Short mmCIF file of C-alpha atoms in Angstrom, two decimals:
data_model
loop_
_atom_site.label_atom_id
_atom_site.label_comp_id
_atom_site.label_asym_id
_atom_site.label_seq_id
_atom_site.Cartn_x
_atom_site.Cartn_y
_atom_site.Cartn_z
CA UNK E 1 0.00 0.00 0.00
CA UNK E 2 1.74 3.45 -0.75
CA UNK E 3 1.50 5.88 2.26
CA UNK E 4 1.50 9.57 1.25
CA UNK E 5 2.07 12.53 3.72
CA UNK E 6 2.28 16.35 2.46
CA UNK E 7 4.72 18.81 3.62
CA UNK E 8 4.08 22.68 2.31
CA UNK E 9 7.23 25.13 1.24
CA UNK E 10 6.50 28.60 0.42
CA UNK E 11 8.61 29.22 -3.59
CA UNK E 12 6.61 32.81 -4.31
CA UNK E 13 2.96 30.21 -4.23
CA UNK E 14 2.66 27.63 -2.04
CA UNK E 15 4.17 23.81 -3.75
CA UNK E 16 3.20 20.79 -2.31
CA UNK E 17 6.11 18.29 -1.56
CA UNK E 18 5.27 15.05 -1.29
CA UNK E 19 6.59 11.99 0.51
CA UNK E 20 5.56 8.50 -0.65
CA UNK E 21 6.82 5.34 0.69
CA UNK E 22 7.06 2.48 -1.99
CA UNK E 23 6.63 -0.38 0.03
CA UNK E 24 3.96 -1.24 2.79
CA UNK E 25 4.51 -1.44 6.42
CA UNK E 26 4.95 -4.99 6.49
CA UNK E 27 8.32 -5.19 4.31
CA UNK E 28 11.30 -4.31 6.10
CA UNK E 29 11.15 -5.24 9.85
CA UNK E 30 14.76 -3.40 10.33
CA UNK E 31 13.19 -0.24 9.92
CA UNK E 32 15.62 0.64 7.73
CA UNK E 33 14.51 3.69 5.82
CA UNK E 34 16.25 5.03 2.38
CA UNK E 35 14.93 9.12 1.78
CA UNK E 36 14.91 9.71 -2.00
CA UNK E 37 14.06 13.30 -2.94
CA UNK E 38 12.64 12.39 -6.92
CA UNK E 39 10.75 13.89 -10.04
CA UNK E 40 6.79 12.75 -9.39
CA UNK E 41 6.76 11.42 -12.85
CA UNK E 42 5.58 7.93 -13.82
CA UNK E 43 5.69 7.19 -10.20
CA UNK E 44 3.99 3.44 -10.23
CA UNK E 45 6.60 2.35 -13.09
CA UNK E 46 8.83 3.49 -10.96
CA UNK E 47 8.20 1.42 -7.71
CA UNK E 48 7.46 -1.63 -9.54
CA UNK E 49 10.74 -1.44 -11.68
CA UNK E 50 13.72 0.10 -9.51
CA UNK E 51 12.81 0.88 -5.59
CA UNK E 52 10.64 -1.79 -4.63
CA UNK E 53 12.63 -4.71 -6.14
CA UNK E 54 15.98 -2.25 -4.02
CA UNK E 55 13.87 -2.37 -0.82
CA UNK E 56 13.04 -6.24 -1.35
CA UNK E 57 17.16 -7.06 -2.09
CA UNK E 58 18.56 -4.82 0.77
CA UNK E 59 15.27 -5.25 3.58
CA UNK E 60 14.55 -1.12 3.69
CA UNK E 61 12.02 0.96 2.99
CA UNK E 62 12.91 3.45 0.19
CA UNK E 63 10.56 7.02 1.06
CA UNK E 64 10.52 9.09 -1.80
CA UNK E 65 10.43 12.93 -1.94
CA UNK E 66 8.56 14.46 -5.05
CA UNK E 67 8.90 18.01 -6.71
CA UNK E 68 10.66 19.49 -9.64
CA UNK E 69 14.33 20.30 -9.83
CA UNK E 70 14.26 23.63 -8.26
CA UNK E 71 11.80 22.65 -5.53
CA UNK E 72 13.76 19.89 -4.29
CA UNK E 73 17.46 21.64 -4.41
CA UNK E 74 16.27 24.61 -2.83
CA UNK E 75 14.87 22.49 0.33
CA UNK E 76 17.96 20.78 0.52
CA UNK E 77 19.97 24.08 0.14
CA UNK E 78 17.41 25.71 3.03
CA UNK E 79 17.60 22.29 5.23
CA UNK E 80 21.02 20.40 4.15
CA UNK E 81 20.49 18.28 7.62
CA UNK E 82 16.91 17.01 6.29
CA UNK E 83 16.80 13.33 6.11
CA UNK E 84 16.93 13.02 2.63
CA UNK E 85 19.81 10.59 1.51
CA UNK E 86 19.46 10.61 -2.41
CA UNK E 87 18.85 13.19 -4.86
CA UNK E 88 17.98 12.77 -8.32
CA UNK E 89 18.48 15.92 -10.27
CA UNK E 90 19.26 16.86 -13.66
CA UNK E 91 22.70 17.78 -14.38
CA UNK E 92 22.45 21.95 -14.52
CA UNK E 93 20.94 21.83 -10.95
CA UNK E 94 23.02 18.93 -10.01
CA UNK E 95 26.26 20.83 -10.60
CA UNK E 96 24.19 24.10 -8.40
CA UNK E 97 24.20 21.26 -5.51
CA UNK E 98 27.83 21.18 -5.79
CA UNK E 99 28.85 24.50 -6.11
CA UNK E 100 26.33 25.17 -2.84
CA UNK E 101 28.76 22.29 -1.32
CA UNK E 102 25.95 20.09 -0.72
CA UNK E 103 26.82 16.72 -1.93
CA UNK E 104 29.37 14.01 -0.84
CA UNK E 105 32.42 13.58 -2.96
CA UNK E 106 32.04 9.76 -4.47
CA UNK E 107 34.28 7.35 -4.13
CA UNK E 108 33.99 5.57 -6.96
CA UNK E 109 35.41 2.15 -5.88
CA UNK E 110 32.19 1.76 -3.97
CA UNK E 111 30.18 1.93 -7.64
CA UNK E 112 31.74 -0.38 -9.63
CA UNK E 113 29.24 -0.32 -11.84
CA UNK E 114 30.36 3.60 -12.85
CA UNK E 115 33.25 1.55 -14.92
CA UNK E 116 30.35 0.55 -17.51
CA UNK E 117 29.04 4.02 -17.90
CA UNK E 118 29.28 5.26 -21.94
CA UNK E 119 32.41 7.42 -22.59
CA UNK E 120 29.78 10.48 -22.60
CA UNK E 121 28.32 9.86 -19.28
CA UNK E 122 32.07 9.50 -17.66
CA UNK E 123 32.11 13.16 -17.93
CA UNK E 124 29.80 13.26 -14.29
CA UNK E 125 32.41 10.66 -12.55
CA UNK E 126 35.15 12.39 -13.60
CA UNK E 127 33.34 15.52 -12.20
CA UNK E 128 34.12 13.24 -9.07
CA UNK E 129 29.95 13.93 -7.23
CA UNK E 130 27.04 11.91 -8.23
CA UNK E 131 26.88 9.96 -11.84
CA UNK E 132 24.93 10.25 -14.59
CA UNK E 133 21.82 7.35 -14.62
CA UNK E 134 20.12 8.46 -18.10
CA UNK E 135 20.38 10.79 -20.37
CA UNK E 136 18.63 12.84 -23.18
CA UNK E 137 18.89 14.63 -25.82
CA UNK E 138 17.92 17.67 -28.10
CA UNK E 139 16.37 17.31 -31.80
CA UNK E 140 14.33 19.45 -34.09
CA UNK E 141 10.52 18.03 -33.97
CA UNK E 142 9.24 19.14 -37.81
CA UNK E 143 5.50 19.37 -39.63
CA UNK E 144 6.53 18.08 -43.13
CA UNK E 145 3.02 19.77 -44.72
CA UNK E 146 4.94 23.30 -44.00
CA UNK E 147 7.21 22.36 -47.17
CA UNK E 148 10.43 23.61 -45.43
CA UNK E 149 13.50 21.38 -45.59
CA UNK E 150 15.24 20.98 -42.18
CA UNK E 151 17.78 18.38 -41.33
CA UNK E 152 20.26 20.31 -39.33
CA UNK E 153 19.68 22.94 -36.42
CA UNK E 154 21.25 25.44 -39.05
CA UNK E 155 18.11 25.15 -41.33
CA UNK E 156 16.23 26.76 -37.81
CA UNK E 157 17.44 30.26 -39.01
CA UNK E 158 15.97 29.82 -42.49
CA UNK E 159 13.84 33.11 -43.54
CA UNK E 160 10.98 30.87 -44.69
CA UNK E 161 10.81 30.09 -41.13
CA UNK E 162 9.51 33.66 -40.16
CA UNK E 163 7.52 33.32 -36.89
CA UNK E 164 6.98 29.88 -37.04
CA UNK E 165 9.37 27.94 -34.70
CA UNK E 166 9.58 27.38 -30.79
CA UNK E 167 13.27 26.91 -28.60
CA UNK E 168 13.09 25.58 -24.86
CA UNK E 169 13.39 28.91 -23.01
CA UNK E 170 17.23 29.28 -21.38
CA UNK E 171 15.92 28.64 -17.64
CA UNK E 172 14.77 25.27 -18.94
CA UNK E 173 17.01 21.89 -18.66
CA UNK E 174 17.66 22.14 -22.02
CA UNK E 175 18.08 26.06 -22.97
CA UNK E 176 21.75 26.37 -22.50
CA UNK E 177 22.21 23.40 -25.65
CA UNK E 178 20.56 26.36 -27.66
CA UNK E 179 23.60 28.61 -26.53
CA UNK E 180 25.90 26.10 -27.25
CA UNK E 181 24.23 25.59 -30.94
CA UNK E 182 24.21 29.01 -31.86
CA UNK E 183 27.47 29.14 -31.03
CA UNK E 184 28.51 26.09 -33.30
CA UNK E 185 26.47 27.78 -35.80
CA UNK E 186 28.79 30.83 -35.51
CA UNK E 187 32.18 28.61 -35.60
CA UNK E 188 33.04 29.77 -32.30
CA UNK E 189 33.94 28.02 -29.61
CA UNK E 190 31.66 28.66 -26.43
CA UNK E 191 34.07 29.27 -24.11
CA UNK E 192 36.27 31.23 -25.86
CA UNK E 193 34.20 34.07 -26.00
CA UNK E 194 31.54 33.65 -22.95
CA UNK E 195 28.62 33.35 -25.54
CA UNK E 196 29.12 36.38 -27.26
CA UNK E 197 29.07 35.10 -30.86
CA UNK E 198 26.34 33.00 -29.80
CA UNK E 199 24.02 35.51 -28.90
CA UNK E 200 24.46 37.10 -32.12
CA UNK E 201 23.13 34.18 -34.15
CA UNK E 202 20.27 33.95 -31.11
CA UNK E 203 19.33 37.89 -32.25
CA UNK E 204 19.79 36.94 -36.30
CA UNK E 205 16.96 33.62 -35.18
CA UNK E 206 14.65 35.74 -33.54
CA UNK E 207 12.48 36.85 -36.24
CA UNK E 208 12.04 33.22 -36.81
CA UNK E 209 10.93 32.02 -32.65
CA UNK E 210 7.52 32.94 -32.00
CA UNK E 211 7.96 31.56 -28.22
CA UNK E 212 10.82 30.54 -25.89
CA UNK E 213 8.70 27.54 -24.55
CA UNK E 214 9.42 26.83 -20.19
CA UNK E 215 6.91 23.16 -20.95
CA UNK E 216 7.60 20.73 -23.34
CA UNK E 217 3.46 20.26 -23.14
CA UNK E 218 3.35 23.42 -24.81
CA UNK E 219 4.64 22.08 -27.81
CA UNK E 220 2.03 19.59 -28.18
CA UNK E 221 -0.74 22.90 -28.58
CA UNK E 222 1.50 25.21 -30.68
CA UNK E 223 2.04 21.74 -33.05
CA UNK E 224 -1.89 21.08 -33.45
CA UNK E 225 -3.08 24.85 -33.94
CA UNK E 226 -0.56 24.80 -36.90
CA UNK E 227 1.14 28.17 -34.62
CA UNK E 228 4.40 26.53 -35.47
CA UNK E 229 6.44 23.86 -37.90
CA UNK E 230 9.18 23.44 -36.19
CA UNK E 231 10.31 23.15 -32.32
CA UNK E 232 14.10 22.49 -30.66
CA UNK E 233 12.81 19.72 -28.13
CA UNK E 234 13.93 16.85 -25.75
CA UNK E 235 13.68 13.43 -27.51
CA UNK E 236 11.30 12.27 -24.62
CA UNK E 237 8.62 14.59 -25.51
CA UNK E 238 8.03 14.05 -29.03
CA UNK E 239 5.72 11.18 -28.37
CA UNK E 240 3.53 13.42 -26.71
CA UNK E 241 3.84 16.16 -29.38
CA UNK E 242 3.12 13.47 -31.89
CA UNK E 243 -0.11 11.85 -30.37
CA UNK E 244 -1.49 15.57 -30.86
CA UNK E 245 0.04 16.19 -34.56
CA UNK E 246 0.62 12.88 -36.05
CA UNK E 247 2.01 14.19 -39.03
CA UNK E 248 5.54 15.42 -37.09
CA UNK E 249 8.86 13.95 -37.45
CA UNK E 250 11.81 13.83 -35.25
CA UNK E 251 14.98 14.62 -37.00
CA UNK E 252 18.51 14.50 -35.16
CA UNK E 253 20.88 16.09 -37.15
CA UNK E 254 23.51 13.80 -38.72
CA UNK E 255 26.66 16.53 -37.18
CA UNK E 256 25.01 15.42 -33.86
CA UNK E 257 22.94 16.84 -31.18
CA UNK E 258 23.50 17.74 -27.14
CA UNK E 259 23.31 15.23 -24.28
CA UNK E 260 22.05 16.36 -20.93
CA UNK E 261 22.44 13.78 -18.16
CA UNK E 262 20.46 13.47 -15.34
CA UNK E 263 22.49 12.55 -11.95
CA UNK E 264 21.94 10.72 -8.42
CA UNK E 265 23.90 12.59 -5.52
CA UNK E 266 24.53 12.03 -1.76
CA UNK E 267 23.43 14.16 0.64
CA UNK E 268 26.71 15.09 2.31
CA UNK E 269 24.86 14.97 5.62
CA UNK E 270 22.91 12.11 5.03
CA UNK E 271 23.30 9.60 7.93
CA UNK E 272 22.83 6.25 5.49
CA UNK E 273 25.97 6.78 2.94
CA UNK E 274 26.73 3.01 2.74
CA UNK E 275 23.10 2.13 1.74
CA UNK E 276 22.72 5.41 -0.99
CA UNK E 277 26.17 3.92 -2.56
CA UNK E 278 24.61 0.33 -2.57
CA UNK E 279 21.87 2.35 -3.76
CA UNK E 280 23.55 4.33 -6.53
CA UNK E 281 25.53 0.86 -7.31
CA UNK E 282 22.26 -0.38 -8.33
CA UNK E 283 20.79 1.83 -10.23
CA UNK E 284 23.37 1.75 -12.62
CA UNK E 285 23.34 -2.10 -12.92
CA UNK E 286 22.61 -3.36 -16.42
CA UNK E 287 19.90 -5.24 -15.15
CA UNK E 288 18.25 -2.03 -13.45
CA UNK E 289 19.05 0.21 -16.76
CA UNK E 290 17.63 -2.55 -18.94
CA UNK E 291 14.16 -2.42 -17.04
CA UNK E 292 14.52 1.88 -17.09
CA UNK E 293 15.26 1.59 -20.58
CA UNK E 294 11.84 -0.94 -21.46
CA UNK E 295 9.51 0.53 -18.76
CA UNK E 296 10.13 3.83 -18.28
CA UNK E 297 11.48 5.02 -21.48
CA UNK E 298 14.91 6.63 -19.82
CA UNK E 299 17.97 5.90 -21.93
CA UNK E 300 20.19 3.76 -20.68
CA UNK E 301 24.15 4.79 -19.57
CA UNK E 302 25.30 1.52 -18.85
CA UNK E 303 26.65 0.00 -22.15
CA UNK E 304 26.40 -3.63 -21.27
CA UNK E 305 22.17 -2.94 -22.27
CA UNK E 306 21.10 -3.87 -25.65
CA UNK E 307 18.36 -2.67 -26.92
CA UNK E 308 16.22 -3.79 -30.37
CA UNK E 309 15.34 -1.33 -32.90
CA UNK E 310 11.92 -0.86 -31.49
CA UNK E 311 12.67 -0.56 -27.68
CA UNK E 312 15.12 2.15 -28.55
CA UNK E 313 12.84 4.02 -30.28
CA UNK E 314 12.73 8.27 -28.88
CA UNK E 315 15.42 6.90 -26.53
CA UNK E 316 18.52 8.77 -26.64
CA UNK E 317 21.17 5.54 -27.44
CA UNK E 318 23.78 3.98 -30.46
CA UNK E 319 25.11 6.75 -32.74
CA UNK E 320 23.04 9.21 -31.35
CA UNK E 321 25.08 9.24 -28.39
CA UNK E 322 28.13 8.74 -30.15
CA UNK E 323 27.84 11.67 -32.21
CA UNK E 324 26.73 13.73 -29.63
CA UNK E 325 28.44 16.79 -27.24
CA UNK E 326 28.60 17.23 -23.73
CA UNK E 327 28.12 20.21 -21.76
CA UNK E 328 30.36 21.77 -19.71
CA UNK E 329 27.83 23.06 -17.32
CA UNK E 330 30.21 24.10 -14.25
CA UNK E 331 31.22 26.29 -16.84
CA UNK E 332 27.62 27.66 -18.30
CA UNK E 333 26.44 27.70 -14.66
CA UNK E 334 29.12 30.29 -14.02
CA UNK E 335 27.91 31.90 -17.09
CA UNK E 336 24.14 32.44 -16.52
CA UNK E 337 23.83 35.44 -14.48
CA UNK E 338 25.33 37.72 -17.67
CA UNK E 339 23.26 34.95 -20.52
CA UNK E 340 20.12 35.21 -18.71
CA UNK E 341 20.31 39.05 -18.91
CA UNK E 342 21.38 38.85 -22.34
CA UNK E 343 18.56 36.53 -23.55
CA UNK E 344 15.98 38.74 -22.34
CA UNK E 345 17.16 41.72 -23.71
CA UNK E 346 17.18 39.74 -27.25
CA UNK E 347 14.55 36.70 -26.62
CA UNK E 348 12.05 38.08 -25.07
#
């Protein structure tokens, strides 16, 4: 039986955060107890297919906290002594959580499963805090019946594309990859300029963007009402996008796209550190990313997983990764203040 208690924090209007227990009050007479603060999404798949078969293996009851990225790492940062052991966040806010000093340094020959991570996701353990568990990725989701040709982010700035196209806004998980494109669109490298020529391109695209999107759901609307042809957007939400405009197609472009990896950290203060690594040792097992990968649609990091054709379908894996960049987001994070400014001015 799941048990649900609600505990209010104030973030400008009142958010609920909510804490679930997966098992039932029978399962784990050691009274062990495993606080994971967590995304509320697909939250049954999730019990049935990582934390309950955890809590059956190591005898504990795995609690979940539930709230969006920001939610969650801003309790933490206002409480770092709460009892939450385990925090899944994705990696912009995850790298926040260690600038803040909030996470425990890993020690990585307590997850040996972090050897079978993909070259990509070896970027987060050589960061030396929590590891990358999935990953996703950018594409360009396109209405064919608008008679435009796109098959590279570059086509985005096409003049035929005159109010018609959507970009995730740069506050979103995914808004600093459309920094880092315009950028590669310009030939300069990101870093060597803090953005500049990259901002540049962003003002030469505007006439095209009629909205800097904060929901991929959004996308599904603007798609339908024919308001747009063409949308930068994660890989997981063109399913949704396409149940409301069949017609859409997903293209990745064939010089590649941009990963962003989603992370589980320790709570530096957290007073279970040997369970969260058994934990985090777990989660990264092939036969735990297999399930992930088949049930909850998260691509998978651990390259011992094969998937078939079909099962890999709108899942970031293969070439796609292969081809793909990384972010260097202890870099953009330093970065943001000045780009956020910078974006408004021109974006919005």
């Amino acid at each position: 039986m799941i048990k649900k208690s609600l505990a209010a924090i104030l973030l400008g209007t009142l958010t609920l955060t909510t804490l679930v227990g997966c098992g039932n009050a029978s399962s784990n007479e050691s009274g062990k107890k495993l606080v994971i603060s967590t995304w509320g999404l697909s939250e049954d798949l999730l019990n049935e297919n990582v934390f309950k078969p955890f809590e059956e293996k190591y005898g504990v009851d795995v609690v979940l906290e539930i709230g969006n990225n920001s939610e969650r790492l801003t309790k933490l940062q206002n409480n770092p002594n709460s009892n939450v052991d385990l925090i899944y966040l994705a990696e912009s806010f995850a790298e926040q959580g260690i600038e803040a000093g909030l996470f425990e340094e890993i020690d990585y020959s307590k997850v040996s499963n972090a050897e079978l991570l993909n070259e990509k996701a070896q970027t987060t353990v050589e960061r030396g805090f929590g590891p990358a568990y999935t990953l996703n990725s950018i594409g360009i989701v396109v209405d064919p019946s608008a008679g435009v040709e796109i098959n590279s982010f570059e086509d985005l700035w096409k003049p035929e594309l005159a109010g018609k196209i959507a970009i995730p806004d740069i506050t979103t998980t995914n808004g600093p990859a459309i920094v880092a494109m315009a950028s590669e669109k310009a030939g300069v490298d990101l870093e060597s300029d803090n953005g500049a020529a990259a901002f540049k391109e962003l003002e030469a695209l505007k006439p095209n963007v009629v909205k800097t999107y904060s929901k991929s759901s959004d996308l599904a609307n603007m798609f339908s009402s024919g308001e747009i042809v063409a949308a930068v957007s994660a890989n997981f939400a063109y399913e949704t996008i396409a149940k409301a405009k069949p017609e859409v197609k997903y293209v990745v472009p064939e010089s590649g796209t941009y990963l962003n990896f989603n992370t589980i950290n320790i709570n530096k203060n957290s007073k279970n550190k040997d369970l969260a690594y058994e934990f985090i040792n777990y989660a990264l097992s092939e036969e735990v990313q297999a399930r992930a990968a088949k049930a909850l649609s998260e691509s998978p990091v651990n390259t011992k997983v094969e998937l078939t054709d079909e099962e890999a379908k709108n899942l970031t894996y293969g070439s796609v990764v292969d081809n793909a960049k990384v972010l260097n987001f202890e870099y953009i994070n330093s970065q943001m203040s000045t780009w956020l400014d910078t974006w408004n001015r021109i974006m919005n």
